[in-house]
Amino acid sequence: MFKKIVYSLEYLLGVKVLDYKEYRGICCSYFEAIVEYRNEVISIWLLRDQPWIVFTSHSSIFINHPPLTGAFHSYYPGYRILTAEELNEPLEILVNKDGLQIGKELIHHFSLYDMNYWQPKTVGDVLFNWWD
């Protein structure tokens, strides 16, 4: 579904899809589409387990992108667009009976073992990673 949405952005917004990656068999927590919009190369990442999307610069730095955010809000309102500010928040982990709470979100699929082993520093480090 994400691939179809990304290609629909060509028609809706005039982006050019440069690449689409699902990283099958690799321990990556997200799908990635690389697009060009007005001579700017942007990656769109979709979290595998949640309908959460982020935009990154070509060097994988989280960015806010108002035109793409607007397109997702207008045409695909079921997706949550995370901001660079949310993703760059220092990591605060709370453990409760329902799972791990990272920042303001309750996350079920990350373990304390992973947190201790990988030592993430920000919310974005936890959500979008290559942990095995």
PDB file of C-alpha atoms in Angstrom:
ATOM      1  CA  MET A   1       0.000   0.000   0.000  1.00  0.00           C
ATOM      2  CA  PHE A   2       2.816   2.439   0.881  1.00  0.00           C
ATOM      3  CA  LYS A   3       4.418   1.914  -2.521  1.00  0.00           C
ATOM      4  CA  LYS A   4       1.136   2.759  -4.255  1.00  0.00           C
ATOM      5  CA  ILE A   5       0.754   5.888  -2.112  1.00  0.00           C
ATOM      6  CA  VAL A   6       4.278   7.045  -2.912  1.00  0.00           C
ATOM      7  CA  TYR A   7       3.715   6.645  -6.646  1.00  0.00           C
ATOM      8  CA  SER A   8       0.411   8.534  -6.356  1.00  0.00           C
ATOM      9  CA  LEU A   9       2.418  11.538  -5.141  1.00  0.00           C
ATOM     10  CA  GLU A  10       3.808  11.832  -8.667  1.00  0.00           C
ATOM     11  CA  TYR A  11       0.334  12.756  -9.880  1.00  0.00           C
ATOM     12  CA  LEU A  12      -0.838  14.619  -6.781  1.00  0.00           C
ATOM     13  CA  LEU A  13       2.240  16.707  -6.044  1.00  0.00           C
ATOM     14  CA  GLY A  14       4.586  16.327  -8.986  1.00  0.00           C
ATOM     15  CA  VAL A  15       7.269  14.378  -7.146  1.00  0.00           C
ATOM     16  CA  LYS A  16       9.539  12.015  -9.044  1.00  0.00           C
ATOM     17  CA  VAL A  17      10.007   8.614  -7.391  1.00  0.00           C
ATOM     18  CA  LEU A  18      13.704   7.712  -7.577  1.00  0.00           C
ATOM     19  CA  ASP A  19      13.678   4.492  -5.555  1.00  0.00           C
ATOM     20  CA  TYR A  20      11.524   2.354  -3.277  1.00  0.00           C
ATOM     21  CA  LYS A  21      13.003  -0.043  -0.693  1.00  0.00           C
ATOM     22  CA  GLU A  22      11.374  -2.578   1.607  1.00  0.00           C
ATOM     23  CA  TYR A  23      14.599  -4.072   3.031  1.00  0.00           C
ATOM     24  CA  ARG A  24      13.196  -7.614   3.147  1.00  0.00           C
ATOM     25  CA  GLY A  25      15.237  -9.987   5.267  1.00  0.00           C
ATOM     26  CA  ILE A  26      17.120  -7.113   6.859  1.00  0.00           C
ATOM     27  CA  CYS A  27      16.368  -5.847  10.345  1.00  0.00           C
ATOM     28  CA  CYS A  28      15.096  -2.435   9.376  1.00  0.00           C
ATOM     29  CA  SER A  29      12.099  -0.945  11.177  1.00  0.00           C
ATOM     30  CA  TYR A  30      10.795   1.019   8.180  1.00  0.00           C
ATOM     31  CA  PHE A  31      10.074   1.113   4.449  1.00  0.00           C
ATOM     32  CA  GLU A  32      11.753   3.831   2.405  1.00  0.00           C
ATOM     33  CA  ALA A  33      10.889   5.789  -0.710  1.00  0.00           C
ATOM     34  CA  ILE A  34      13.349   8.243  -2.208  1.00  0.00           C
ATOM     35  CA  VAL A  35      11.730  11.056  -4.147  1.00  0.00           C
ATOM     36  CA  GLU A  36      12.706  14.282  -5.812  1.00  0.00           C
ATOM     37  CA  TYR A  37      10.549  17.350  -5.281  1.00  0.00           C
ATOM     38  CA  ARG A  38      11.528  20.653  -6.869  1.00  0.00           C
ATOM     39  CA  ASN A  39      15.176  19.573  -7.246  1.00  0.00           C
ATOM     40  CA  GLU A  40      15.379  18.371  -3.618  1.00  0.00           C
ATOM     41  CA  VAL A  41      15.999  14.686  -2.831  1.00  0.00           C
ATOM     42  CA  ILE A  42      13.892  13.538   0.122  1.00  0.00           C
ATOM     43  CA  SER A  43      13.386  10.152   1.740  1.00  0.00           C
ATOM     44  CA  ILE A  44       9.958   9.181   3.010  1.00  0.00           C
ATOM     45  CA  TRP A  45      10.060   6.528   5.711  1.00  0.00           C
ATOM     46  CA  LEU A  46       7.050   4.509   6.883  1.00  0.00           C
ATOM     47  CA  LEU A  47       7.354   2.665  10.183  1.00  0.00           C
ATOM     48  CA  ARG A  48       6.647  -1.052   9.608  1.00  0.00           C
ATOM     49  CA  ASP A  49       4.356  -1.489  12.622  1.00  0.00           C
ATOM     50  CA  GLN A  50       2.517   1.841  12.747  1.00  0.00           C
ATOM     51  CA  PRO A  51       1.091   4.229  10.127  1.00  0.00           C
ATOM     52  CA  TRP A  52       3.723   6.820  11.029  1.00  0.00           C
ATOM     53  CA  ILE A  53       5.696   8.670   8.383  1.00  0.00           C
ATOM     54  CA  VAL A  54       8.801  10.829   8.536  1.00  0.00           C
ATOM     55  CA  PHE A  55      10.763  12.781   5.991  1.00  0.00           C
ATOM     56  CA  THR A  56      14.546  12.836   5.908  1.00  0.00           C
ATOM     57  CA  SER A  57      17.169  14.682   3.957  1.00  0.00           C
ATOM     58  CA  HIS A  58      19.436  12.700   1.680  1.00  0.00           C
ATOM     59  CA  SER A  59      21.827  12.341   4.631  1.00  0.00           C
ATOM     60  CA  SER A  60      19.089  10.738   6.812  1.00  0.00           C
ATOM     61  CA  ILE A  61      18.506  13.807   8.978  1.00  0.00           C
ATOM     62  CA  PHE A  62      14.865  14.171  10.033  1.00  0.00           C
ATOM     63  CA  ILE A  63      13.210  17.162   8.380  1.00  0.00           C
ATOM     64  CA  ASN A  64       9.807  18.792   8.219  1.00  0.00           C
ATOM     65  CA  HIS A  65       8.423  19.034   4.701  1.00  0.00           C
ATOM     66  CA  PRO A  66       5.220  21.119   4.530  1.00  0.00           C
ATOM     67  CA  PRO A  67       4.202  20.213   0.926  1.00  0.00           C
ATOM     68  CA  LEU A  68       4.505  16.457   1.529  1.00  0.00           C
ATOM     69  CA  THR A  69       2.897  16.774   4.953  1.00  0.00           C
ATOM     70  CA  GLY A  70      -0.009  18.645   3.375  1.00  0.00           C
ATOM     71  CA  ALA A  71      -0.431  15.983   0.694  1.00  0.00           C
ATOM     72  CA  PHE A  72      -0.553  13.189   3.279  1.00  0.00           C
ATOM     73  CA  HIS A  73      -3.010  15.107   5.472  1.00  0.00           C
ATOM     74  CA  SER A  74      -5.266  15.826   2.485  1.00  0.00           C
ATOM     75  CA  TYR A  75      -5.184  12.495   0.653  1.00  0.00           C
ATOM     76  CA  TYR A  76      -4.068   9.948   3.265  1.00  0.00           C
ATOM     77  CA  PRO A  77      -5.366  11.150   6.651  1.00  0.00           C
ATOM     78  CA  GLY A  78      -4.818   7.742   8.281  1.00  0.00           C
ATOM     79  CA  TYR A  79      -1.090   8.379   8.404  1.00  0.00           C
ATOM     80  CA  ARG A  80       0.540  10.358  11.159  1.00  0.00           C
ATOM     81  CA  ILE A  81       3.396  12.612  10.078  1.00  0.00           C
ATOM     82  CA  LEU A  82       6.029  12.862  12.799  1.00  0.00           C
ATOM     83  CA  THR A  83       7.938  16.126  13.001  1.00  0.00           C
ATOM     84  CA  ALA A  84      11.688  16.572  13.206  1.00  0.00           C
ATOM     85  CA  GLU A  85      11.165  18.095  16.648  1.00  0.00           C
ATOM     86  CA  GLU A  86       9.321  14.991  17.920  1.00  0.00           C
ATOM     87  CA  LEU A  87      11.954  12.647  16.516  1.00  0.00           C
ATOM     88  CA  ASN A  88      14.898  14.607  17.870  1.00  0.00           C
ATOM     89  CA  GLU A  89      13.492  14.721  21.419  1.00  0.00           C
ATOM     90  CA  PRO A  90      15.874  13.209  23.964  1.00  0.00           C
ATOM     91  CA  LEU A  91      14.807   9.699  24.802  1.00  0.00           C
ATOM     92  CA  GLU A  92      12.732   9.188  27.944  1.00  0.00           C
ATOM     93  CA  ILE A  93      11.634   5.620  28.568  1.00  0.00           C
ATOM     94  CA  LEU A  94       8.922   4.685  31.034  1.00  0.00           C
ATOM     95  CA  VAL A  95       8.003   1.067  31.660  1.00  0.00           C
ATOM     96  CA  ASN A  96       4.436   0.208  32.613  1.00  0.00           C
ATOM     97  CA  LYS A  97       2.153  -2.834  32.514  1.00  0.00           C
ATOM     98  CA  ASP A  98       1.127  -2.136  28.898  1.00  0.00           C
ATOM     99  CA  GLY A  99       4.614  -1.820  27.411  1.00  0.00           C
ATOM    100  CA  LEU A 100       7.283   0.791  26.950  1.00  0.00           C
ATOM    101  CA  GLN A 101       6.326   4.419  26.734  1.00  0.00           C
ATOM    102  CA  ILE A 102       8.803   6.356  24.638  1.00  0.00           C
ATOM    103  CA  GLY A 103       8.196  10.059  24.748  1.00  0.00           C
ATOM    104  CA  LYS A 104       4.431  10.432  24.591  1.00  0.00           C
ATOM    105  CA  GLU A 105       3.783   7.161  22.731  1.00  0.00           C
ATOM    106  CA  LEU A 106       3.192   3.626  23.989  1.00  0.00           C
ATOM    107  CA  ILE A 107       5.413   1.283  22.009  1.00  0.00           C
ATOM    108  CA  HIS A 108       4.915  -2.482  22.297  1.00  0.00           C
ATOM    109  CA  HIS A 109       7.518  -3.876  19.913  1.00  0.00           C
ATOM    110  CA  PHE A 110      10.770  -2.633  21.475  1.00  0.00           C
ATOM    111  CA  SER A 111      12.401  -4.364  24.400  1.00  0.00           C
ATOM    112  CA  LEU A 112      14.477  -3.069  27.254  1.00  0.00           C
ATOM    113  CA  TYR A 113      17.211  -5.403  26.013  1.00  0.00           C
ATOM    114  CA  ASP A 114      17.328  -3.493  22.710  1.00  0.00           C
ATOM    115  CA  MET A 115      17.352  -0.179  24.537  1.00  0.00           C
ATOM    116  CA  ASN A 116      20.261  -1.246  26.733  1.00  0.00           C
ATOM    117  CA  TYR A 117      22.202  -2.819  23.881  1.00  0.00           C
ATOM    118  CA  TRP A 118      21.783  -0.136  21.184  1.00  0.00           C
ATOM    119  CA  GLN A 119      21.775   2.897  23.508  1.00  0.00           C
ATOM    120  CA  PRO A 120      19.455   5.128  21.436  1.00  0.00           C
ATOM    121  CA  LYS A 121      19.616   8.837  22.240  1.00  0.00           C
ATOM    122  CA  THR A 122      16.409  10.173  20.648  1.00  0.00           C
ATOM    123  CA  VAL A 123      12.851   9.065  19.916  1.00  0.00           C
ATOM    124  CA  GLY A 124      13.797   8.845  16.225  1.00  0.00           C
ATOM    125  CA  ASP A 125      16.692   6.493  17.033  1.00  0.00           C
ATOM    126  CA  VAL A 126      14.236   4.075  18.634  1.00  0.00           C
ATOM    127  CA  LEU A 127      11.498   4.183  16.019  1.00  0.00           C
ATOM    128  CA  PHE A 128      13.587   4.183  12.836  1.00  0.00           C
ATOM    129  CA  ASN A 129      16.495   1.778  13.204  1.00  0.00           C
ATOM    130  CA  TRP A 130      18.417  -1.216  11.836  1.00  0.00           C
ATOM    131  CA  TRP A 131      18.423  -3.289  15.028  1.00  0.00           C
ATOM    132  CA  ASP A 132      18.545  -7.055  14.666  1.00  0.00           C
TER     133      ASP A 132
END
